[in-house]
């Protein structure tokens, strides 16, 4: 699939009868290639079983991670306003509205033409259509233990066992666990909660953490 994206950029122009360059906003357009494959070409590598809070209750949710070109991809979902329903995007919808969450794309008129084009090409490489639906490049899912507040249930629940697809440098790498280290992650999270006095967090750690296969 090819899609044309208009953009603005800044260049230095020396006007007639002038000696010093001035910043001038110009318009450009780039044709981007978006990769499209079938589900057979990008098989499911990981399934994440989680719970999504909907209105007033938790609803079981399955997140699939597919494998293609040595990368993981997951379905692109978005909501147009806070607490709004989550939507997906087809190829036809993408061509009509590549940035459904905003009124414009991330490129800025203050960048050079080269900078904008490089940014847009990098953005396009992170998009994949599988069986006509939009997916995006994702990191490897991992378990992470986080603590909040001063302990003894302050900042309830105080201690949590959740999952993430990127590494937060504010959290020690010893608090991250591979998805095949479920038992170790659970045991460590409970031990940390007990040590901090976050006894109210333990039921949440046991019952509301994600699982993978």
Coordinates of N, CA and C in Angstrom, one line a residue:
X1 N 0.8 -1.2 0.0 CA 0.0 0.0 0.0 C 0.9 1.2 0.0
X2 N 0.5 2.2 -0.8 CA 1.2 3.5 -0.8 C 0.2 4.6 -0.4
X3 N 0.7 5.5 0.4 CA -0.1 6.6 0.9 C 0.7 7.9 0.8
X4 N 0.0 9.0 0.3 CA 0.7 10.3 0.2 C 0.4 11.1 1.4
X5 N 1.4 11.7 2.0 CA 1.3 12.5 3.2 C 1.8 13.9 2.9
X6 N 1.0 14.9 3.1 CA 1.5 16.3 3.0 C 2.2 16.7 4.3
X7 N 3.1 17.6 4.2 CA 3.8 18.1 5.4 C 4.3 19.5 5.2
X8 N 4.6 20.2 6.3 CA 5.3 21.5 6.2 C 6.7 21.4 6.8
X9 N 7.6 22.2 6.3 CA 8.9 22.2 6.8 C 9.5 23.6 6.6
X10 N 10.6 23.9 7.3 CA 11.2 25.2 7.3 C 12.6 25.1 6.6
X11 N 12.8 26.1 5.7 CA 14.1 26.2 5.1 C 14.6 27.6 5.1
X12 N 15.9 27.8 5.0 CA 16.5 29.1 5.0 C 16.5 29.6 3.6
X13 N 15.9 30.8 3.4 CA 15.8 31.4 2.1 C 16.4 32.8 2.2
X14 N 17.1 33.2 1.2 CA 17.6 34.6 1.1 C 16.7 35.3 0.0
X15 N 15.9 36.2 0.5 CA 15.0 36.9 -0.5 C 15.8 37.8 -1.4
X16 N 15.1 38.1 -2.5 CA 15.8 39.0 -3.4 C 16.2 40.4 -2.8
X17 N 17.3 40.9 -3.1 CA 17.8 42.1 -2.6 C 18.1 42.1 -1.1
X18 N 18.3 40.8 -0.6 CA 18.7 40.7 0.8 C 20.0 39.9 0.9
X19 N 20.6 40.0 2.0 CA 21.9 39.2 2.3 C 21.7 38.1 3.3
X20 N 20.8 38.3 4.2 CA 20.7 37.3 5.3 C 19.5 36.4 5.0
X21 N 19.7 35.1 5.3 CA 18.6 34.1 5.1 C 17.5 34.3 6.2
X22 N 16.4 33.9 5.7 CA 15.2 33.9 6.6 C 14.5 32.6 6.7
X23 N 13.9 32.3 7.8 CA 13.2 31.0 7.9 C 11.8 31.1 7.2
X24 N 11.6 30.3 6.2 CA 10.4 30.3 5.4 C 9.7 28.9 5.5
X25 N 8.4 28.9 5.8 CA 7.7 27.6 5.9 C 7.3 27.2 4.5
X26 N 7.6 26.0 4.1 CA 7.3 25.5 2.7 C 6.4 24.2 2.9
X27 N 5.8 23.8 1.8 CA 5.0 22.6 1.8 C 5.6 21.5 0.9
X28 N 5.5 20.3 1.4 CA 6.0 19.1 0.7 C 5.0 18.0 0.7
X29 N 5.3 16.9 0.0 CA 4.5 15.7 0.0 C 5.4 14.5 -0.1
X30 N 5.1 13.4 0.6 CA 5.9 12.2 0.5 C 5.0 11.0 0.3
X31 N 5.5 10.1 -0.6 CA 4.7 8.8 -0.8 C 5.4 7.8 0.1
X32 N 4.6 7.2 1.0 CA 5.1 6.2 1.9 C 4.6 4.8 1.6
X33 N 5.4 3.8 1.7 CA 5.0 2.4 1.5 C 4.7 1.8 2.9
X34 N 3.5 1.2 3.0 CA 3.0 0.6 4.2 C 2.9 -0.9 3.9
X35 N 3.5 -1.7 4.7 CA 3.6 -3.2 4.5 C 2.2 -3.8 4.8
X36 N 1.8 -4.7 3.9 CA 0.6 -5.5 4.1 C 0.9 -7.0 3.9
X37 N 0.4 -7.8 4.9 CA 0.6 -9.3 4.8 C -0.7 -10.0 5.3
X38 N -0.7 -11.3 5.2 CA -1.8 -12.1 5.7 C -1.4 -12.6 7.1
X39 N -2.5 -13.1 7.7 CA -2.2 -13.7 9.0 C -1.3 -14.9 9.0
X40 N -1.3 -15.6 7.9 CA -0.4 -16.8 7.8 C 1.1 -16.3 7.7
X41 N 1.3 -15.2 7.2 CA 2.7 -14.7 7.1 C 3.2 -14.1 8.4
X42 N 2.3 -13.7 9.2 CA 2.6 -13.1 10.5 C 1.9 -13.9 11.6
X43 N 2.4 -15.1 12.0 CA 1.7 -16.0 12.9 C 1.7 -15.4 14.4
X44 N 0.8 -15.9 15.1 CA 0.7 -15.4 16.5 C 1.8 -16.1 17.3
X45 N 2.6 -15.2 18.0 CA 3.8 -15.7 18.8 C 3.4 -15.7 20.3
X46 N 2.7 -14.8 20.8 CA 2.3 -14.6 22.2 C 0.9 -14.2 22.3
X47 N 0.2 -14.8 23.3 CA -1.1 -14.3 23.7 C -1.1 -13.8 25.1
X48 N -1.6 -12.6 25.3 CA -1.6 -12.1 26.7 C -3.0 -12.0 27.2
X49 N -3.3 -12.6 28.3 CA -4.6 -12.7 28.9 C -4.6 -11.6 30.1
X50 N -5.4 -10.6 29.8 CA -5.5 -9.5 30.8 C -6.9 -9.1 31.1
X51 N -7.1 -8.1 31.8 CA -8.5 -7.6 32.1 C -8.5 -6.1 31.8
X52 N -9.5 -5.7 31.1 CA -9.7 -4.3 30.8 C -10.9 -3.7 31.6
X53 N -10.7 -2.6 32.2 CA -11.8 -2.0 33.0 C -12.7 -1.2 32.1
X54 N -14.0 -1.7 32.0 CA -15.0 -1.2 31.2 C -16.2 -0.7 32.0
X55 N -16.4 0.6 32.0 CA -17.5 1.2 32.7 C -17.3 0.9 34.2
X56 N -17.9 -0.2 34.7 CA -17.9 -0.4 36.2 C -17.4 -1.8 36.5
X57 N -16.7 -2.5 35.6 CA -16.3 -3.8 35.8 C -15.1 -4.2 35.0
X58 N -14.3 -5.2 35.3 CA -13.2 -5.7 34.6 C -13.7 -6.8 33.6
X59 N -13.2 -6.6 32.3 CA -13.7 -7.6 31.3 C -12.4 -8.3 30.7
X60 N -12.5 -9.6 30.7 CA -11.3 -10.4 30.1 C -11.0 -10.0 28.7
X61 N -9.7 -9.8 28.4 CA -9.2 -9.3 27.1 C -8.0 -10.2 26.7
X62 N -8.0 -10.5 25.5 CA -6.8 -11.2 24.9 C -6.1 -10.3 23.9
X63 N -4.8 -10.1 24.2 CA -3.9 -9.3 23.3 C -3.0 -10.3 22.6
X64 N -3.0 -10.2 21.2 CA -2.1 -11.1 20.4 C -0.9 -10.3 20.0
X65 N 0.2 -11.0 20.0 CA 1.5 -10.5 19.5 C 1.9 -11.4 18.3
X66 N 2.0 -10.8 17.1 CA 2.4 -11.6 16.0 C 3.8 -11.3 15.6
X67 N 4.4 -12.3 14.9 CA 5.9 -12.2 14.6 C 6.1 -12.1 13.1
X68 N 6.8 -11.0 12.7 CA 7.2 -10.8 11.3 C 8.5 -10.0 11.3
X69 N 9.4 -10.4 10.4 CA 10.7 -9.7 10.2 C 11.4 -9.5 11.5
X70 N 11.4 -10.5 12.4 CA 12.1 -10.5 13.6 C 11.6 -9.4 14.6
X71 N 10.3 -9.1 14.4 CA 9.7 -8.1 15.3 C 8.3 -8.6 15.8
X72 N 7.9 -8.1 16.9 CA 6.6 -8.3 17.4 C 5.6 -7.2 17.0
X73 N 4.4 -7.6 16.7 CA 3.4 -6.6 16.3 C 2.1 -6.9 17.1
X74 N 1.4 -5.8 17.5 CA 0.1 -6.0 18.1 C -0.9 -5.1 17.5
X75 N -2.2 -5.4 17.7 CA -3.3 -4.7 17.0 C -3.3 -3.2 17.5
X76 N -3.5 -2.3 16.6 CA -3.5 -0.9 16.9 C -5.0 -0.6 17.4
X77 N -5.1 -0.1 18.6 CA -6.4 0.3 19.1 C -6.3 1.7 19.7
X78 N -7.3 2.5 19.6 CA -7.3 3.8 20.1 C -8.7 4.3 20.5
X79 N -8.8 5.3 21.3 CA -10.1 5.9 21.6 C -10.0 7.4 21.3
X80 N -11.0 7.9 20.8 CA -11.0 9.3 20.3 C -11.2 10.3 21.4
X81 N -11.6 9.9 22.6 CA -11.8 10.8 23.7 C -11.6 9.9 25.0
X82 N -11.4 10.6 26.1 CA -11.1 9.9 27.4 C -12.3 9.0 27.7
X83 N -12.0 7.7 28.0 CA -12.9 6.7 28.4 C -13.9 6.4 27.3
X84 N -13.6 6.8 26.1 CA -14.4 6.4 24.9 C -14.1 5.0 24.5
X85 N -15.0 4.4 23.6 CA -14.8 3.1 23.2 C -13.5 2.9 22.3
X86 N -12.9 1.8 22.5 CA -11.7 1.5 21.7 C -12.1 1.0 20.3
X87 N -11.3 1.6 19.3 CA -11.6 1.3 17.9 C -10.3 0.7 17.3
X88 N -10.5 0.0 16.2 CA -9.4 -0.5 15.3 C -9.5 0.2 14.0
X89 N -8.6 0.0 13.1 CA -8.6 0.7 11.8 C -8.3 -0.2 10.7
X90 N -9.1 -0.1 9.7 CA -8.9 -0.9 8.4 C -8.0 -0.1 7.5
X91 N -7.5 -0.8 6.4 CA -6.7 -0.1 5.5 C -7.3 1.1 4.8
X92 N -8.6 0.9 4.5 CA -9.4 2.0 3.8 C -9.5 3.2 4.8
X93 N -9.8 2.9 6.1 CA -9.9 4.0 7.0 C -8.6 4.7 7.3
X94 N -7.5 3.9 7.2 CA -6.2 4.5 7.4 C -5.8 5.5 6.3
X95 N -6.1 5.1 5.1 CA -5.8 6.0 3.9 C -6.6 7.3 4.1
X96 N -7.8 7.2 4.6 CA -8.6 8.4 4.7 C -8.2 9.3 5.9
X97 N -7.7 8.6 7.0 CA -7.4 9.3 8.2 C -6.3 8.5 8.9
X98 N -5.0 8.8 8.6 CA -3.9 8.1 9.2 C -3.7 8.4 10.7
X99 N -4.2 9.6 11.1 CA -4.0 10.0 12.5 C -5.4 10.2 13.1
X100 N -6.1 9.2 13.5 CA -7.5 9.4 13.9 C -7.6 10.0 15.3
X101 N -6.5 10.0 16.1 CA -6.5 10.5 17.4 C -6.2 12.0 17.5
X102 N -5.7 12.6 16.4 CA -5.3 14.0 16.4 C -5.8 14.7 15.2
X103 N -5.7 16.0 15.2 CA -6.1 16.8 14.0 C -5.0 16.9 13.0
X104 N -3.8 16.5 13.4 CA -2.7 16.5 12.5 C -1.7 15.5 12.9
X105 N -0.6 15.3 12.0 CA 0.4 14.3 12.4 C 1.5 14.9 13.2
X106 N 2.5 14.1 13.5 CA 3.5 14.5 14.4 C 4.6 15.4 13.8
X107 N 4.7 15.5 12.5 CA 5.7 16.3 11.8 C 5.4 17.7 12.1
X108 N 6.5 18.5 12.2 CA 6.3 19.9 12.5 C 7.0 20.8 11.5
X109 N 6.4 22.0 11.3 CA 6.9 22.9 10.3 C 8.2 23.5 10.7
X110 N 8.6 23.3 12.0 CA 9.9 23.9 12.4 C 11.1 23.0 12.1
X111 N 10.8 21.8 11.6 CA 11.9 20.9 11.2 C 12.2 21.1 9.7
X112 N 13.4 20.6 9.3 CA 13.8 20.7 7.9 C 13.1 19.7 7.1
X113 N 13.1 19.9 5.8 CA 12.5 18.9 4.9 C 13.1 17.5 5.1
X114 N 14.4 17.4 5.3 CA 15.0 16.1 5.5 C 14.5 15.5 6.8
X115 N 14.5 16.3 7.9 CA 14.1 15.8 9.1 C 12.6 15.3 9.1
X116 N 11.8 16.0 8.5 CA 10.4 15.6 8.4 C 10.2 14.3 7.6
X117 N 10.9 14.2 6.5 CA 10.8 13.0 5.6 C 11.4 11.8 6.4
X118 N 12.5 12.0 7.1 CA 13.0 10.8 7.8 C 12.1 10.4 8.9
X119 N 11.4 11.4 9.6 CA 10.5 11.0 10.7 C 9.3 10.3 10.1
X120 N 8.8 10.7 9.0 CA 7.6 10.1 8.4 C 7.9 8.7 7.9
X121 N 9.1 8.5 7.4 CA 9.5 7.2 6.9 C 9.6 6.2 8.1
X122 N 10.2 6.7 9.2 CA 10.3 5.9 10.4 C 8.9 5.5 11.0
X123 N 8.0 6.5 10.9 CA 6.6 6.2 11.4 C 6.0 5.2 10.5
X124 N 6.2 5.2 9.2 CA 5.6 4.2 8.3 C 6.1 2.8 8.6
X125 N 7.4 2.7 8.9 CA 8.0 1.4 9.2 C 7.4 0.7 10.4
X126 N 6.9 1.5 11.3 CA 6.3 1.0 12.5 C 4.8 0.6 12.3
X127 N 4.3 0.6 11.1 CA 2.9 0.2 10.8 C 2.9 -1.0 9.9
X128 N 1.9 -1.9 10.2 CA 1.8 -3.1 9.4 C 0.3 -3.4 9.3
X129 N -0.2 -3.9 8.2 CA -1.6 -4.3 8.0 C -1.6 -5.8 7.8
X130 N -2.3 -6.5 8.7 CA -2.5 -7.9 8.7 C -3.9 -8.2 8.4
X131 N -4.2 -8.9 7.3 CA -5.6 -9.2 6.9 C -6.4 -7.9 6.9
X132 N -5.8 -6.8 6.5 CA -6.6 -5.6 6.3 C -6.8 -4.8 7.6
X133 N -6.2 -5.1 8.7 CA -6.3 -4.4 9.9 C -4.9 -3.8 10.3
X134 N -4.9 -2.6 10.9 CA -3.7 -2.0 11.3 C -3.1 -2.5 12.6
X135 N -1.8 -2.9 12.5 CA -1.0 -3.3 13.7 C 0.2 -2.4 13.8
X136 N 0.8 -2.4 15.0 CA 2.0 -1.6 15.2 C 3.1 -2.4 15.9
X137 N 4.3 -1.9 15.7 CA 5.4 -2.6 16.3 C 5.4 -2.5 17.8
X138 N 5.6 -3.6 18.5 CA 5.6 -3.6 20.0 C 6.9 -4.2 20.5
X139 N 7.2 -3.8 21.7 CA 8.3 -4.4 22.4 C 7.9 -5.8 23.0
X140 N 8.9 -6.5 23.6 CA 8.6 -7.8 24.2 C 7.9 -7.6 25.5
X141 N 6.7 -8.2 25.7 CA 6.0 -8.0 27.0 C 6.8 -8.7 28.1
X142 N 6.8 -8.1 29.3 CA 7.5 -8.6 30.5 C 6.6 -8.2 31.7
X143 N 6.9 -9.0 32.7 CA 6.3 -8.7 34.0 C 7.1 -7.6 34.7
X144 N 6.5 -6.7 35.4 CA 7.2 -5.7 36.2 C 6.5 -5.5 37.5
X145 N 7.3 -5.4 38.6 CA 6.8 -5.1 39.9 C 7.0 -3.6 40.2
X146 N 6.0 -2.9 40.6 CA 6.0 -1.5 40.9 C 5.5 -1.3 42.3
X147 N 6.1 -0.3 43.0 CA 5.6 0.1 44.4 C 5.2 1.5 44.4
X148 N 4.3 1.8 45.2 CA 3.7 3.2 45.3 C 3.6 3.6 46.8
X149 N 3.7 4.9 47.1 CA 3.5 5.3 48.5 C 4.7 4.9 49.4
X150 N 4.4 4.9 50.7 CA 5.4 4.7 51.7 C 5.3 3.3 52.4
X151 N 4.4 2.5 51.8 CA 4.3 1.2 52.4 C 3.1 1.1 53.4
X152 N 2.7 -0.1 53.9 CA 1.6 -0.2 54.8 C 0.3 0.3 54.1
X153 N 0.2 -0.1 52.8 CA -1.0 0.1 52.0 C -1.2 1.6 51.7
X154 N -0.2 2.4 52.0 CA -0.3 3.8 51.5 C -0.1 3.9 50.0
X155 N -1.0 4.6 49.3 CA -1.0 4.6 47.9 C -1.6 3.3 47.4
X156 N -2.7 2.9 48.1 CA -3.3 1.6 47.8 C -3.4 1.3 46.3
X157 N -3.0 0.1 45.8 CA -2.6 -1.1 46.6 C -1.2 -1.1 47.1
X158 N -0.4 -0.1 46.8 CA 1.0 -0.1 47.3 C 2.0 -0.9 46.5
X159 N 1.7 -2.1 46.2 CA 2.6 -2.9 45.4 C 1.8 -3.6 44.3
X160 N 2.3 -3.6 43.1 CA 1.6 -4.2 42.0 C 2.5 -5.1 41.1
X161 N 1.8 -6.1 40.5 CA 2.5 -6.9 39.5 C 1.7 -6.7 38.2
X162 N 2.4 -6.1 37.2 CA 1.7 -5.8 36.0 C 2.6 -6.2 34.8
X163 N 2.3 -5.8 33.6 CA 3.1 -6.2 32.5 C 3.3 -4.9 31.6
X164 N 4.4 -4.9 30.9 CA 4.7 -3.8 30.0 C 5.5 -4.2 28.9
X165 N 5.6 -3.4 27.8 CA 6.4 -3.7 26.6 C 7.6 -2.8 26.4
X166 N 7.9 -2.0 27.5 CA 9.2 -1.2 27.4 C 9.8 -1.1 28.7
X167 N 11.1 -0.7 28.8 CA 11.8 -0.7 30.0 C 11.8 0.7 30.5
X168 N 11.3 0.9 31.8 CA 11.3 2.2 32.4 C 12.6 2.3 33.3
X169 N 13.4 3.3 32.9 CA 14.7 3.4 33.6 C 14.6 3.8 35.1
X170 N 13.4 4.3 35.5 CA 13.1 4.6 36.9 C 12.9 3.4 37.7
X171 N 12.7 2.3 37.1 CA 12.5 1.0 37.8 C 13.7 0.1 37.6
X172 N 14.1 -0.5 38.7 CA 15.3 -1.4 38.7 C 15.1 -2.5 37.8
X173 N 16.1 -2.9 37.0 CA 15.9 -4.1 36.1 C 15.7 -5.4 36.8
X174 N 16.0 -5.4 38.1 CA 15.7 -6.6 38.9 C 14.2 -6.8 39.2
X175 N 13.4 -5.8 38.9 CA 11.9 -5.8 39.0 C 11.3 -6.3 37.8
X176 N 12.0 -6.6 36.7 CA 11.5 -7.0 35.5 C 11.7 -8.5 35.3
X177 N 10.7 -9.2 34.8 CA 10.8 -10.7 34.6 C 10.2 -11.1 33.2
X178 N 10.9 -12.0 32.6 CA 10.4 -12.6 31.3 C 9.0 -13.2 31.6
X179 N 8.2 -13.3 30.5 CA 6.9 -13.9 30.7 C 6.9 -15.4 31.0
X180 N 8.1 -16.1 30.8 CA 8.2 -17.5 31.2 C 8.7 -17.6 32.6
X181 N 8.8 -16.4 33.3 CA 9.2 -16.4 34.7 C 8.0 -16.0 35.6
X182 N 6.8 -16.5 35.2 CA 5.6 -16.1 35.9 C 5.7 -16.4 37.4
X183 N 6.0 -17.6 37.8 CA 6.0 -18.0 39.2 C 7.0 -17.2 40.0
X184 N 8.2 -16.9 39.4 CA 9.2 -16.1 40.1 C 8.7 -14.7 40.3
X185 N 8.1 -14.1 39.3 CA 7.6 -12.7 39.4 C 6.5 -12.7 40.4
X186 N 5.6 -13.6 40.5 CA 4.5 -13.6 41.4 C 5.1 -13.8 42.9
X187 N 6.0 -14.7 43.0 CA 6.6 -14.9 44.4 C 7.3 -13.7 44.8
X188 N 8.1 -13.0 44.0 CA 8.8 -11.8 44.3 C 7.9 -10.7 44.7
X189 N 6.8 -10.5 43.9 CA 5.9 -9.4 44.1 C 5.2 -9.6 45.5
X190 N 4.8 -10.8 45.8 CA 4.1 -11.0 47.1 C 5.1 -10.8 48.3
X191 N 6.4 -11.2 48.1 CA 7.4 -11.0 49.1 C 7.7 -9.5 49.4
X192 N 7.7 -8.7 48.3 CA 7.9 -7.3 48.4 C 6.7 -6.7 49.1
X193 N 5.5 -7.1 48.8 CA 4.3 -6.5 49.4 C 4.3 -6.9 50.9
X194 N 4.7 -8.1 51.2 CA 4.7 -8.5 52.7 C 5.8 -7.7 53.4
X195 N 6.9 -7.5 52.8 CA 8.0 -6.7 53.4 C 7.6 -5.2 53.6
X196 N 6.8 -4.7 52.7 CA 6.4 -3.3 52.8 C 5.2 -3.1 53.7
X197 N 4.5 -4.2 54.1 CA 3.3 -4.2 54.8 C 2.1 -3.9 54.0
X198 N 2.2 -4.1 52.7 CA 1.1 -3.9 51.7 C 0.2 -5.1 51.7
X199 N -0.4 -5.5 52.8 CA -1.2 -6.8 52.8 C -2.5 -6.7 52.0
X200 N -3.0 -5.4 51.8 CA -4.2 -5.3 51.0 C -3.9 -5.4 49.5
X201 N -2.6 -5.4 49.1 CA -2.2 -5.5 47.7 C -2.1 -7.0 47.3
X202 N -1.9 -7.9 48.2 CA -1.7 -9.3 47.9 C -2.8 -9.9 47.1
X203 N -4.1 -9.7 47.5 CA -5.2 -10.3 46.7 C -5.2 -9.8 45.2
X204 N -4.9 -8.5 45.0 CA -4.8 -8.0 43.7 C -3.7 -8.6 42.9
X205 N -2.5 -8.7 43.6 CA -1.4 -9.3 42.9 C -1.7 -10.7 42.4
X206 N -2.4 -11.5 43.3 CA -2.7 -12.9 42.9 C -3.8 -13.0 41.9
X207 N -4.8 -12.2 41.9 CA -6.0 -12.4 41.1 C -6.0 -11.5 39.8
X208 N -5.2 -10.4 39.8 CA -5.4 -9.5 38.7 C -4.2 -9.3 37.8
X209 N -3.2 -10.2 37.9 CA -2.0 -10.0 37.1 C -2.2 -10.8 35.8
X210 N -1.5 -10.4 34.7 CA -1.7 -11.0 33.4 C -1.0 -12.3 33.3
X211 N -1.5 -13.1 32.4 CA -0.8 -14.4 32.1 C -0.6 -14.5 30.6
X212 N 0.4 -15.3 30.2 CA 0.8 -15.4 28.8 C 0.9 -16.9 28.3
X213 N 0.7 -17.1 27.0 CA 1.1 -18.4 26.5 C 1.5 -18.2 25.0

